[in-house]
Short mmCIF file of C-alpha atoms in Angstrom, two decimals:
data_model
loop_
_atom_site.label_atom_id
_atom_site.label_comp_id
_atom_site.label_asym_id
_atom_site.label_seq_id
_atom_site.Cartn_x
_atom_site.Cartn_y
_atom_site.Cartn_z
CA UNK A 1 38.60 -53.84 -26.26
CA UNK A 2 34.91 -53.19 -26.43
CA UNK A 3 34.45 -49.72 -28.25
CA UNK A 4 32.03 -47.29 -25.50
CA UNK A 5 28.55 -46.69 -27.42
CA UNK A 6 27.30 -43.23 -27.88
CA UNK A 7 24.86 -42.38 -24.98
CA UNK A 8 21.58 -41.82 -26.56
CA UNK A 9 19.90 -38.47 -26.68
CA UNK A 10 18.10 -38.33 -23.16
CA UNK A 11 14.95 -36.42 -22.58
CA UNK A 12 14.09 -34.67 -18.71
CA UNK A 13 10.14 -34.45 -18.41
CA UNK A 14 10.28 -30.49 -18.19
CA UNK A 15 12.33 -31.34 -22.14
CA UNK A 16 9.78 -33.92 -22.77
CA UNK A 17 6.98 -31.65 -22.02
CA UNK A 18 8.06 -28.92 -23.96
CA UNK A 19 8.48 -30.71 -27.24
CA UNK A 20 5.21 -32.28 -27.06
CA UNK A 21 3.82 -28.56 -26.39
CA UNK A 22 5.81 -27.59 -29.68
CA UNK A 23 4.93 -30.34 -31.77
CA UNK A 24 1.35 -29.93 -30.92
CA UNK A 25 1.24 -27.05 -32.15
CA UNK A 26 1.75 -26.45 -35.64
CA UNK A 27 3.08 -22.91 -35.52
CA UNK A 28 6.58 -22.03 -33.65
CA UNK A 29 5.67 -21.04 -29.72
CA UNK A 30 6.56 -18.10 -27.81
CA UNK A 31 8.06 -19.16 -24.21
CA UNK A 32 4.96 -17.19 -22.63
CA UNK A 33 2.78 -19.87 -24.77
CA UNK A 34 4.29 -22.70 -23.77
CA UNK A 35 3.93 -21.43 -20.21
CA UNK A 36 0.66 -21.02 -21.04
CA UNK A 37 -0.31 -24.11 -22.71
CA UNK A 38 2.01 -26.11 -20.02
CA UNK A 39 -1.24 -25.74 -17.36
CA UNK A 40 1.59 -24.14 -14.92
CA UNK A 41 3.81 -27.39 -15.62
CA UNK A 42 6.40 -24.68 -16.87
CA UNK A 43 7.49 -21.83 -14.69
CA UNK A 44 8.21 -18.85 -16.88
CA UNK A 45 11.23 -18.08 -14.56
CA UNK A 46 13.28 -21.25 -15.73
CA UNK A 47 11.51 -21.67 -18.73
CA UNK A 48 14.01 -19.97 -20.83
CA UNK A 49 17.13 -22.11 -19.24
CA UNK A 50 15.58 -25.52 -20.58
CA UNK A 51 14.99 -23.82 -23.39
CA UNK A 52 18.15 -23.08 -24.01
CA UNK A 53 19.38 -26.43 -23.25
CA UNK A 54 17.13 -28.38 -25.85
CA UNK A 55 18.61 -25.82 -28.54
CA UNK A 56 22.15 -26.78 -27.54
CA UNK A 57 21.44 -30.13 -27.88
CA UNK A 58 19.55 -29.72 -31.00
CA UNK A 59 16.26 -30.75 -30.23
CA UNK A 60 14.88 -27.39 -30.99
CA UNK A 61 15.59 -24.42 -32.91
CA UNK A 62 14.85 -20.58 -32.41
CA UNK A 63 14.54 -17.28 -33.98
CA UNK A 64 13.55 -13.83 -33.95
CA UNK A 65 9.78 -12.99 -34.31
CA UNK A 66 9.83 -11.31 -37.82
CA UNK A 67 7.69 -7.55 -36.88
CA UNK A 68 8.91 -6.03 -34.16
CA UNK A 69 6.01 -5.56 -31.78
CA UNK A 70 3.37 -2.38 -31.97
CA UNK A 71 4.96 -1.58 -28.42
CA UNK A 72 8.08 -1.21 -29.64
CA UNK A 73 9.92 -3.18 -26.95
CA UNK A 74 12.57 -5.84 -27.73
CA UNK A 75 11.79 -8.96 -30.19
CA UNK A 76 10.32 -12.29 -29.06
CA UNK A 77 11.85 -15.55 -29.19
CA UNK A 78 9.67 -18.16 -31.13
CA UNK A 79 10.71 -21.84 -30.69
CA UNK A 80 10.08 -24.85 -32.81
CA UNK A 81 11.12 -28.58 -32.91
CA UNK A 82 13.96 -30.06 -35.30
CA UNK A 83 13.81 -33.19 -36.93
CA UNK A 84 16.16 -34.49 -34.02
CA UNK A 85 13.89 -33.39 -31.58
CA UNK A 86 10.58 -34.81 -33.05
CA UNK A 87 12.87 -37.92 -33.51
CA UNK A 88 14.24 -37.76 -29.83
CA UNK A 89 10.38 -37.50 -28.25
CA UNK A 90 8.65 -40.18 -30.44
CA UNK A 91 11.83 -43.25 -29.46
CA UNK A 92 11.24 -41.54 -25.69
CA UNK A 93 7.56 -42.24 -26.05
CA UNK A 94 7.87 -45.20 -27.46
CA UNK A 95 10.41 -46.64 -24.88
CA UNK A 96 8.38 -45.50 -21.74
CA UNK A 97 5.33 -47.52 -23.58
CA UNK A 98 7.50 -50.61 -23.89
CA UNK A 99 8.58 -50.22 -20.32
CA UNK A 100 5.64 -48.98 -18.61
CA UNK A 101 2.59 -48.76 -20.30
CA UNK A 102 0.97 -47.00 -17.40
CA UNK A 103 3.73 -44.09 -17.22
CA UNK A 104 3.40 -43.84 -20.81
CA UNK A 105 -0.02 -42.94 -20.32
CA UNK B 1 10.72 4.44 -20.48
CA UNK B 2 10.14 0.78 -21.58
CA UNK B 3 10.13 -1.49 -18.21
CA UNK B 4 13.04 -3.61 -17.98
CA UNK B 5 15.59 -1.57 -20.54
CA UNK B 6 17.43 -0.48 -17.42
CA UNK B 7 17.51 -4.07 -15.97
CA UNK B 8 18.62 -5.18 -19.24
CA UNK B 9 21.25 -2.82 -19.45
CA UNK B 10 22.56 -3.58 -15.88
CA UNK B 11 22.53 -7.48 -17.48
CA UNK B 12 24.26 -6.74 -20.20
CA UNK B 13 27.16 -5.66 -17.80
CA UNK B 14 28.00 -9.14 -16.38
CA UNK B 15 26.39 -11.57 -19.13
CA UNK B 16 27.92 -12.96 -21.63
CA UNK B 17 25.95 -12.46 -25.35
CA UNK B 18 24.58 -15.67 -25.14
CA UNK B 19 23.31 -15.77 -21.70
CA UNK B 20 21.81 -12.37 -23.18
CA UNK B 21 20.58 -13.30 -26.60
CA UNK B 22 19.33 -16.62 -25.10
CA UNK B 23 18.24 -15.92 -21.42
CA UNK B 24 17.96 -12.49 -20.90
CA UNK B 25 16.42 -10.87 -24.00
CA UNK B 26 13.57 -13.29 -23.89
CA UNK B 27 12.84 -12.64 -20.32
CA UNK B 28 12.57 -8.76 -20.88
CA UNK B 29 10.66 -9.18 -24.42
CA UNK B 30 7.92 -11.31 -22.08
CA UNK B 31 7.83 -9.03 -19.76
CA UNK B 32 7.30 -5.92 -22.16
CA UNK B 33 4.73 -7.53 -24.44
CA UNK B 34 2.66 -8.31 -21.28
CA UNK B 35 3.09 -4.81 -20.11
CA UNK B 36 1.97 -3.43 -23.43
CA UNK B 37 -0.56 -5.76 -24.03
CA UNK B 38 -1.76 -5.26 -20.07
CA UNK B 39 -5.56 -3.45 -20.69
CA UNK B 40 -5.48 -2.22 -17.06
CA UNK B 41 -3.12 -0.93 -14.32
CA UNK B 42 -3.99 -4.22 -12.25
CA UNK B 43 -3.05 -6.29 -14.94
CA UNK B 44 0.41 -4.06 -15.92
CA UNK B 45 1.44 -4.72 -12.19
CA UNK B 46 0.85 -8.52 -12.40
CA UNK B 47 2.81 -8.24 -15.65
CA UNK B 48 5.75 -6.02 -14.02
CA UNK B 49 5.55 -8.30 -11.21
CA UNK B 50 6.16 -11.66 -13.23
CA UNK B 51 8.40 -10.38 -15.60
CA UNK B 52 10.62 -9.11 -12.55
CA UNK B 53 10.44 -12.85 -10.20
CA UNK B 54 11.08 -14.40 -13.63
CA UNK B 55 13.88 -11.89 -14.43
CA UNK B 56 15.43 -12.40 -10.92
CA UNK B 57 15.38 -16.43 -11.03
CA UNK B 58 17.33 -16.37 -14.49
CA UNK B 59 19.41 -14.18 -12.85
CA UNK B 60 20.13 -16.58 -10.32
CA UNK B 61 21.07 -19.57 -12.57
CA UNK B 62 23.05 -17.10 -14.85
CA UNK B 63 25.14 -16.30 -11.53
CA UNK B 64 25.69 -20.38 -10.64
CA UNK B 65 26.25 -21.09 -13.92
CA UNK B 66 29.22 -17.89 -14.17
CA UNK B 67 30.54 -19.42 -11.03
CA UNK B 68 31.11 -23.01 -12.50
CA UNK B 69 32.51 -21.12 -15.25
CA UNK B 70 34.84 -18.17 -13.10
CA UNK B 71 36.23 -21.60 -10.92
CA UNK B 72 38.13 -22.95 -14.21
CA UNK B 73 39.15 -19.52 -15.65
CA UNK B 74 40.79 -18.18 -12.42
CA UNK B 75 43.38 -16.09 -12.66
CA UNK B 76 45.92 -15.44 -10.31
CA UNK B 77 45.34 -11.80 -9.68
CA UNK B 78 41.69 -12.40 -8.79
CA UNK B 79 42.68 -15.28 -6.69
CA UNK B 80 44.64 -12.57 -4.71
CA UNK B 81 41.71 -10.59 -4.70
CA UNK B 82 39.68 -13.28 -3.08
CA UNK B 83 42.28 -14.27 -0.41
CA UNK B 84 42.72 -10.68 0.63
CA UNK B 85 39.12 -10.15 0.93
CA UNK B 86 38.90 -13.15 2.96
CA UNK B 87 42.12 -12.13 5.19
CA UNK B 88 41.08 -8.60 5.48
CA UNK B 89 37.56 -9.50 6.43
CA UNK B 90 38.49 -11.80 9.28
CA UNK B 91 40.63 -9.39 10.69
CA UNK B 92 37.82 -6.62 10.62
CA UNK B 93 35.22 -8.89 11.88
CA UNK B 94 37.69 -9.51 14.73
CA UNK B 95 38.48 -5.74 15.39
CA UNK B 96 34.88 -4.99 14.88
CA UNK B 97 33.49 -7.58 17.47
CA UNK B 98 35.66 -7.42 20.13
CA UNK B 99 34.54 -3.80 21.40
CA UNK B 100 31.21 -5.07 20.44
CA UNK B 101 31.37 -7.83 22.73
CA UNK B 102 33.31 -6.09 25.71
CA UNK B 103 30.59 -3.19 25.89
CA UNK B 104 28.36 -6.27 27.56
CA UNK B 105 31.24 -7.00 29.85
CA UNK B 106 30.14 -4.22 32.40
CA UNK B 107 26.76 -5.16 32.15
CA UNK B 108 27.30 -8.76 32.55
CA UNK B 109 29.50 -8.29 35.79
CA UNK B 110 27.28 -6.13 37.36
CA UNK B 111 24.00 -8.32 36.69
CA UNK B 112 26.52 -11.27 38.76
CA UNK B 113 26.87 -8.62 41.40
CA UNK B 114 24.00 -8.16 41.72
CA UNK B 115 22.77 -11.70 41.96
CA UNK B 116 25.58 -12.44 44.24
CA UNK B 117 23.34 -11.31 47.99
CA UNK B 118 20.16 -13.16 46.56
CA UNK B 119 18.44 -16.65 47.53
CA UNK B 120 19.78 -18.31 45.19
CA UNK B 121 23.62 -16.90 43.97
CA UNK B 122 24.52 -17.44 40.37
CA UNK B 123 27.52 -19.82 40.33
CA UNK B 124 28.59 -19.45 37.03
CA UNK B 125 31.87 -16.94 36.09
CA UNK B 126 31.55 -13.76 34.22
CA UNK B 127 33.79 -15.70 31.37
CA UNK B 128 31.66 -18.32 30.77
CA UNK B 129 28.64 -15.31 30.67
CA UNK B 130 30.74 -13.68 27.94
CA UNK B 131 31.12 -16.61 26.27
CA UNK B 132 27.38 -16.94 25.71
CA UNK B 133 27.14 -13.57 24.46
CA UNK B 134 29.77 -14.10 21.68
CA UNK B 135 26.99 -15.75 19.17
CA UNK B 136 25.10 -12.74 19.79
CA UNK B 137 27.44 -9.76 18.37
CA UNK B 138 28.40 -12.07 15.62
CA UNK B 139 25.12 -11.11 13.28
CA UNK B 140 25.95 -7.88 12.89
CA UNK B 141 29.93 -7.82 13.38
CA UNK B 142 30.26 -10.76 10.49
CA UNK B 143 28.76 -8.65 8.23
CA UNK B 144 29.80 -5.42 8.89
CA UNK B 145 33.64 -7.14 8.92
CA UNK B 146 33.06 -8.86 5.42
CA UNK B 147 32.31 -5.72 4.11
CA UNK B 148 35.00 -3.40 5.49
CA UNK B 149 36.92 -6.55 3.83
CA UNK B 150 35.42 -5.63 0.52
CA UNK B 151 35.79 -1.88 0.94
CA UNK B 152 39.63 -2.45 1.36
CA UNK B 153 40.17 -4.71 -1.26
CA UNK B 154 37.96 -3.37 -3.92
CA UNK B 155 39.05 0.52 -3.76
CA UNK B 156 41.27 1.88 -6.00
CA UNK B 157 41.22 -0.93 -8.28
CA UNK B 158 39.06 -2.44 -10.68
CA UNK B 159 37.24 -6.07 -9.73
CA UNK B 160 36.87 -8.60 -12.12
CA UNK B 161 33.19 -10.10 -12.82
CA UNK B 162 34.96 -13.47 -11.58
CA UNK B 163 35.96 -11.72 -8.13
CA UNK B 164 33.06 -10.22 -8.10
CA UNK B 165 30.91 -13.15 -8.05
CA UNK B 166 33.04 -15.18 -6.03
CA UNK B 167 32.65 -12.16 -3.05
CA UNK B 168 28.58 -12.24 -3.60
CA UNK B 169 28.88 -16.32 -2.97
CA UNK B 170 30.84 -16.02 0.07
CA UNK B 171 28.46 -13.24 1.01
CA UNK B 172 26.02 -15.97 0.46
CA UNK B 173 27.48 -18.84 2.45
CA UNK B 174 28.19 -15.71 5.28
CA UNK B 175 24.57 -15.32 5.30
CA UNK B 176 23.68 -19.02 5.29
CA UNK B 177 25.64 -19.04 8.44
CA UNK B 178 23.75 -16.02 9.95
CA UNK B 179 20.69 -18.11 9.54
CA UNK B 180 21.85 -20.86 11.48
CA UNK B 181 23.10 -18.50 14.42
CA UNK B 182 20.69 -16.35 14.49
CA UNK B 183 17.89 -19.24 14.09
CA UNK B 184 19.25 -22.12 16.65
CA UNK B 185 22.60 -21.05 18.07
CA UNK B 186 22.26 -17.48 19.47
CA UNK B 187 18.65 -18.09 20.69
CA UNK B 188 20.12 -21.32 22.47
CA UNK B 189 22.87 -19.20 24.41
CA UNK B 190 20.71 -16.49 25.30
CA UNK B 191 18.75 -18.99 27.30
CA UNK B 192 21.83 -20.76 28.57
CA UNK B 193 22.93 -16.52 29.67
CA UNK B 194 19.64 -15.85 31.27
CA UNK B 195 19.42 -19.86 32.91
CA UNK B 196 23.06 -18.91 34.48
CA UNK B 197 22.31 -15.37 35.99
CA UNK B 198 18.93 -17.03 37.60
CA UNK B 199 20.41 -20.48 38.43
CA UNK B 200 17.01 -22.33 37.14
CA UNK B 201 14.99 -23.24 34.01
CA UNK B 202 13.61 -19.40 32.69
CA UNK B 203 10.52 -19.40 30.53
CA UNK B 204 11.96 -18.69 27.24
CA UNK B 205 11.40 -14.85 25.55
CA UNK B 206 10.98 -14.07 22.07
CA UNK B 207 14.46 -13.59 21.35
CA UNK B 208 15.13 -17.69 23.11
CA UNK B 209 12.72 -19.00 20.28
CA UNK B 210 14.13 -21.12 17.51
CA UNK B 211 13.31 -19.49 14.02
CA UNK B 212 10.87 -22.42 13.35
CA UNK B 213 9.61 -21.78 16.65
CA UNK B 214 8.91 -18.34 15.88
CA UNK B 215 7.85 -18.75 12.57
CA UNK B 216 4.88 -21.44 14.02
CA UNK B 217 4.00 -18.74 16.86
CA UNK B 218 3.04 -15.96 13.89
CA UNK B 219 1.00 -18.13 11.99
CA UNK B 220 -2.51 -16.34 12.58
CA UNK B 221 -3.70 -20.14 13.22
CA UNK B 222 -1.66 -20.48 15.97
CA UNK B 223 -2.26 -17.11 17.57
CA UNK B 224 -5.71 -17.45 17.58
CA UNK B 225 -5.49 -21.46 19.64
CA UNK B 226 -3.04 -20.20 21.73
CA UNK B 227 -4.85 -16.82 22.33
CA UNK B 228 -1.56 -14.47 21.74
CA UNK B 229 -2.60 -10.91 23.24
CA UNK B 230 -1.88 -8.36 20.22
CA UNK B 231 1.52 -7.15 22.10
CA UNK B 232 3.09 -10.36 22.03
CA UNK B 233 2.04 -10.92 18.68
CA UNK B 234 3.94 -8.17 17.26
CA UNK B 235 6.96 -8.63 19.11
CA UNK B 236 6.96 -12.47 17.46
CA UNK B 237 6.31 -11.26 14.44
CA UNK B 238 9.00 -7.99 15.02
CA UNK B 239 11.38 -10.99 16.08
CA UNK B 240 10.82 -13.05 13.03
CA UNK B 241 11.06 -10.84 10.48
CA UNK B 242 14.52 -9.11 12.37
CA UNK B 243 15.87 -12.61 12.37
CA UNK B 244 15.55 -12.78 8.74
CA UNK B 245 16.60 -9.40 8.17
CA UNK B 246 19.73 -9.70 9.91
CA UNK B 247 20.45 -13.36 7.91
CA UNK B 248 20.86 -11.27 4.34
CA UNK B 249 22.74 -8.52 6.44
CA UNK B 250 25.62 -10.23 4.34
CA UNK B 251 24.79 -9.69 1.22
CA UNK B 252 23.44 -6.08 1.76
CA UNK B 253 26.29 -4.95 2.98
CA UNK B 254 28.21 -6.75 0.51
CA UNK B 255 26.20 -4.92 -1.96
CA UNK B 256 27.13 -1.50 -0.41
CA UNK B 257 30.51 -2.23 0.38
CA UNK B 258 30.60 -2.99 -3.51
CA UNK B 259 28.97 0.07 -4.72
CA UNK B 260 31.36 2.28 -2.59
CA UNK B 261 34.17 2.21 -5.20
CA UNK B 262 32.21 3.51 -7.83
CA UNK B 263 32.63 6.67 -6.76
CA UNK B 264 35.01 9.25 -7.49
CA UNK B 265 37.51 9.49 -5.64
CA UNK B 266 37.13 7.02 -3.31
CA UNK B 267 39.99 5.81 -0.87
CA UNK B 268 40.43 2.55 1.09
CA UNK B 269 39.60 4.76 4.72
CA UNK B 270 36.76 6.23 3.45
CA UNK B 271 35.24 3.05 2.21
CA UNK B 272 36.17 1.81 5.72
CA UNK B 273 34.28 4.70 7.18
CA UNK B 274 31.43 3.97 5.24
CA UNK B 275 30.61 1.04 5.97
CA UNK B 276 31.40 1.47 9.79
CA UNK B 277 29.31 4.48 9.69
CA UNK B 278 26.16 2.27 7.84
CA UNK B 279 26.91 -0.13 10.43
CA UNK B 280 25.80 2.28 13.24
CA UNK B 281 23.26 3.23 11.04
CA UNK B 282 21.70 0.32 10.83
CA UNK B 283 21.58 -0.59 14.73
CA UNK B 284 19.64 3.16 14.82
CA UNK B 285 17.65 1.40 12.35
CA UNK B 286 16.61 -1.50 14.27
CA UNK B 287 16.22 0.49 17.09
CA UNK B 288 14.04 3.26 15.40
CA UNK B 289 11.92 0.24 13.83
CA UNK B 290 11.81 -1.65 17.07
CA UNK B 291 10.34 1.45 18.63
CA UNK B 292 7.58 2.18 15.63
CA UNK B 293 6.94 -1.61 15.57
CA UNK B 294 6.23 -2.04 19.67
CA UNK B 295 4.41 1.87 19.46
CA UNK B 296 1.97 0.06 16.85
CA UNK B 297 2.82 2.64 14.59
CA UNK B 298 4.20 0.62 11.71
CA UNK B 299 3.59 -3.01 10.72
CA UNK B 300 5.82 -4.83 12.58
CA UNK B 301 7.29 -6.68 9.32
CA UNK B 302 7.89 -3.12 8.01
CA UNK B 303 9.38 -2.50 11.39
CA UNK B 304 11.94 -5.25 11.63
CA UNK B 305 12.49 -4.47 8.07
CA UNK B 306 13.48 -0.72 8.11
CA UNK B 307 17.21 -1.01 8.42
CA UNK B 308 17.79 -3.46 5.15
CA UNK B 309 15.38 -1.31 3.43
CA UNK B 310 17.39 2.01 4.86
CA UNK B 311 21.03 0.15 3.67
CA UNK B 312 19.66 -0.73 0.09
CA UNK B 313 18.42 2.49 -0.62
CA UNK B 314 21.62 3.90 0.09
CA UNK B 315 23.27 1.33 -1.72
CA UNK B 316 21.32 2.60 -4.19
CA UNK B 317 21.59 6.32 -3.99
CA UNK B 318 25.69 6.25 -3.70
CA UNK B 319 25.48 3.85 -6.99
CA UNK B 320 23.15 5.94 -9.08
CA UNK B 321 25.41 8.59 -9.76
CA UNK B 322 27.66 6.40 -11.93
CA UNK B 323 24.93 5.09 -13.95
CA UNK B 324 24.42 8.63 -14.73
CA UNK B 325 27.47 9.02 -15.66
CA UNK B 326 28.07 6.24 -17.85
CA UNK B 327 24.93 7.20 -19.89
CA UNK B 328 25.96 10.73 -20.56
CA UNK B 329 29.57 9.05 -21.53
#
C-alpha cells in the first residue's frame, strides 16, 4: 500500500503577506506595524487571528515587549519569523515563480 | 481608568487564556498605546473607535470558534438547557402572538363591513385577511417569545458559557429570519391585505417596500432624481432604519432576557414579567420615536432607533449592579 505523504506546509496570501512584512523587517513587528506597513492589506480586526494561526503552525514566534509602556496599559505583542517560516515563504515563492511567473510578480 | 480594562475584564469571563493571551490582550494593548500615544482628542476618538470595531470583530471569531468547540463538548445538562429554551420559547411566542394577532381581528372585520355597500365589494374572507396579518405580529412576538423562553430557563440556575452561546446563535438565526420577514415577506402580505380590502392593484406604501427597495429610495441620489418631498423622505428613511431595528430585536432581547438572572433574587415570573413588560415598552418606543421622527423633531434614524437603544440601556442598567458587586467581592 502506498504510504500518504505529509501535506506540505501551505501558505494563505493574508500568511504570505505577513511573513514577507516580518522578514522585511529586521526587528520583530508589533500587529499595529504590520497593519501599518500592510498598505491596509491587513485589517487590524482579524489581524491578530492569522496571527495566531502562523504561531500554531510554527511559522512565527511571539513575545512580550520587554518595558512595559510609559502609559502603563497592558504589554504589546511583538512577532517575528522562525526558521520554518522563512523556510515555508521562500519554497512558496519559489513555487508560484515556477508556476506563474506573472503571479509571482 | 485605562480604556478597554473593563472590556477586557468582561473577556476574560468567557475566553479561554489563550484566546486571551493570544487574541484579546493584543487587541486591548493596540488600542491603549494608540490612546496614549493619541496627541489630540480627535485622534484619541479614532483610536477608541478602532480599537473597539477591532475588539468587537475578534470577538466575533472568538464566539464561532467557542461554538465549533461547545458542539463537541456538550453535555447533557446543557443540552436540556437548550431544548427547554427552545420548547419554552415556542410556546411563549405562541401565547404571546395569538392576542397579538386577534386584536386586528375587529379591525379587519369591520374594514370588510365596511367595504361590503361599496362599488366594488371585497370578496375575500376575514380568514384569509388574518392570515395576511400573521407575518406582521411575528417581528415583535418572535422575539419577545424567545426571550420569555430564556427568562424561564435561565432563572434560578446557573448557564453554562456553552448554553450560553448556543442561545446568542439561535438568537442570531431568530434574527436572520426577522430580516427576511420583515424585508420581503411581511411587506409582500401587507400589499396582498390592502389589494384584498380594495379588490385592485394599490400603489404600494412605505411599509409594502422590499428592504432593498427601501434602502435604494433613501439613498440621497435617488431622492434627489426622483424628487422625494422631505415628508416622504423621512418616513423611508423612519421605515428603513425600523426594519433593521426590529431584525436584531432578537438578540436584544436575548441580551436582556439574559441579564435578568443576575439579579438577586430573581424568580422565573418575574423574569417573565420583565420581559413582557419591555415588550410593551418597546412598542411605546416605536411609537414615541415614530411620533418625534414624523414631528421632525429627531433624526429619523435616531427615531426608528429609540426603542433598541431604550432596551440596551436597560439591559445595561439591570446588569451593572452585579458588576459592582463582583468588584467589591
Amino acid at each position: 500500500m502506498a504510504r500518504r505523504l505529509p501535506h506540505p506546509p501551505r501558505l494563505s496570501t493574508v500568511e504570505s503577506l505577513i511573513l514577507e512584512l516580518l522578514i522585511a523587517n529586521d526587528e520583530a513587528m508589533y500587529g499595529l506595524q504590520l497593519v501599518a506597513a500592510s498598505r491596509r492589506r491587513l485589517k487590524r480586526g482579524t489581524i491578530y487571528v492569522t496571527l495566531g494561526r502562523m504561531e500554531e503552525k510554527g511559522f512565527i514566534t511571539s513575545r512580550l515587549e520587554p518595558a512595559p509602556p510609559e502609559a502603563g496599559g497592558l504589554p504589546r505583542r511583538l512577532y517575528e519569523p522562525t526558521t520554518l517560516g522563512r523556510r515555508v515563504l521562500a519554497a512558496w515563492t519559489a513555487a508560484a515563480q515556477h508556476f506563474s511567473p506573472r503571479f509571482a510578480q | 481608568m485605562r480604556p478597554g480594562k473593563r472590556l477586557r475584564a468582561y473577556a476574560a469571563r468567557v475566553c479561554s487564556e489563550k484566546t486571551m493571551e493570544r487574541l484579546i490582550d493584543p487587541v486591548i494593548a493596540d488600542l491603549q498605546a494608540e490612546y496614549a500615544a493619541a496627541t489630540d482628542i480627535r485622534r484619541r476618538w479614532l483610536a477608541l473607535l478602532g480599537g473597539y470595531i477591532a475588539f468587537a470583530k475578534v470577538s466575533v471569531w472568538c464566539g464561532l470558534v467557542g461554538l465549533r468547540e461547545a458542539r463537541r463538548n456538550w453535555s447533557a445538562e446543557d443540552r436540556q438547557g437548550l431544548l427547554n429554551t427552545l420548547w419554552l420559547s415556542g410556546c411563549a411566542i405562541v401565547i404571546v402572538s395569538v392576542p397579538l394577532w386577534l386584536l386586528e381581528l375587529p379591525t379587519t372585520r369591520d374594514l370588510l363591513e365596511s367595504m361590503r355597500d361599496t362599488e366594488f365589494p371585497p370578496t375575500t374572507s376575514v380568514q384569509r385577511m388574518m392570515f395576511y396579518l400573521v407575518p406582521a405580529i411575528l417581528p415583535l412576538s418572535v422575539p419577545v417569545g424567545l426571550a420569555m423562553g430564556i427568562a424561564l430557563t435561565a432563572t434560578g440556575r446557573a448557564l453554562s458559557r456553552r448554553l450560553i452561546a448556543a442561545i446568542v446563535l439561535v438568537a442570531l438565526v431568530t434574527s436572520a429570519v426577522s430580516v427576511m420577514i420583515l424585508g420581503w415577506i411581511t411587506p409582500a402580505t401587507n400589499q396582498l391585505y390592502r389589494e384584498a380590502i380594495v379588490g385592485e392593484y394599490v400603489t404600494k406604501g412605505d411599509r409594502e417596500l422590499t428592504l432593498p427597495q427601501l434602502n435604494r429610495l433613501v439613498q440621497p441620489d435617488v431622492r434627489a432624481r426622483l424628487g422625494v418631498p422631505p415628508d416622504r423622505y423621512r418616513s423611508f428613511v423612519f421605515e428603513f432604519h425600523h426594519r433593521l431595528g426590529f431584525a436584531i430585536a432578537p438578540l436584544t432581547f436575548c441580551a436582556f432576557a439574559l441579564v435578568l438572572p443576575l439579579r438577586r433574587r430573581a424568580k422565573r415570573a418575574t423574569g417573565v414579567a420583565a420581559v413582557g413588560v419591555a415588550g410593551v415598552g418597546y412598542l411605546m418606543m416605536r411609537w414615541l420615536g415614530e411620533a418625534l421622527s414624523v414631528s421632525d423633531s429627531v433624526p429619523p434614524q435616531l427615531g426608528a432607533w429609540i426603542p433598541q437603544l431604550a432596551l440596551l440601556l436597560t439591559t445595561i442598567v439591570v446588569g451593572i449592579p452585579r458588576t459592582i458587586n463582583r468588584r467589591r467581592a
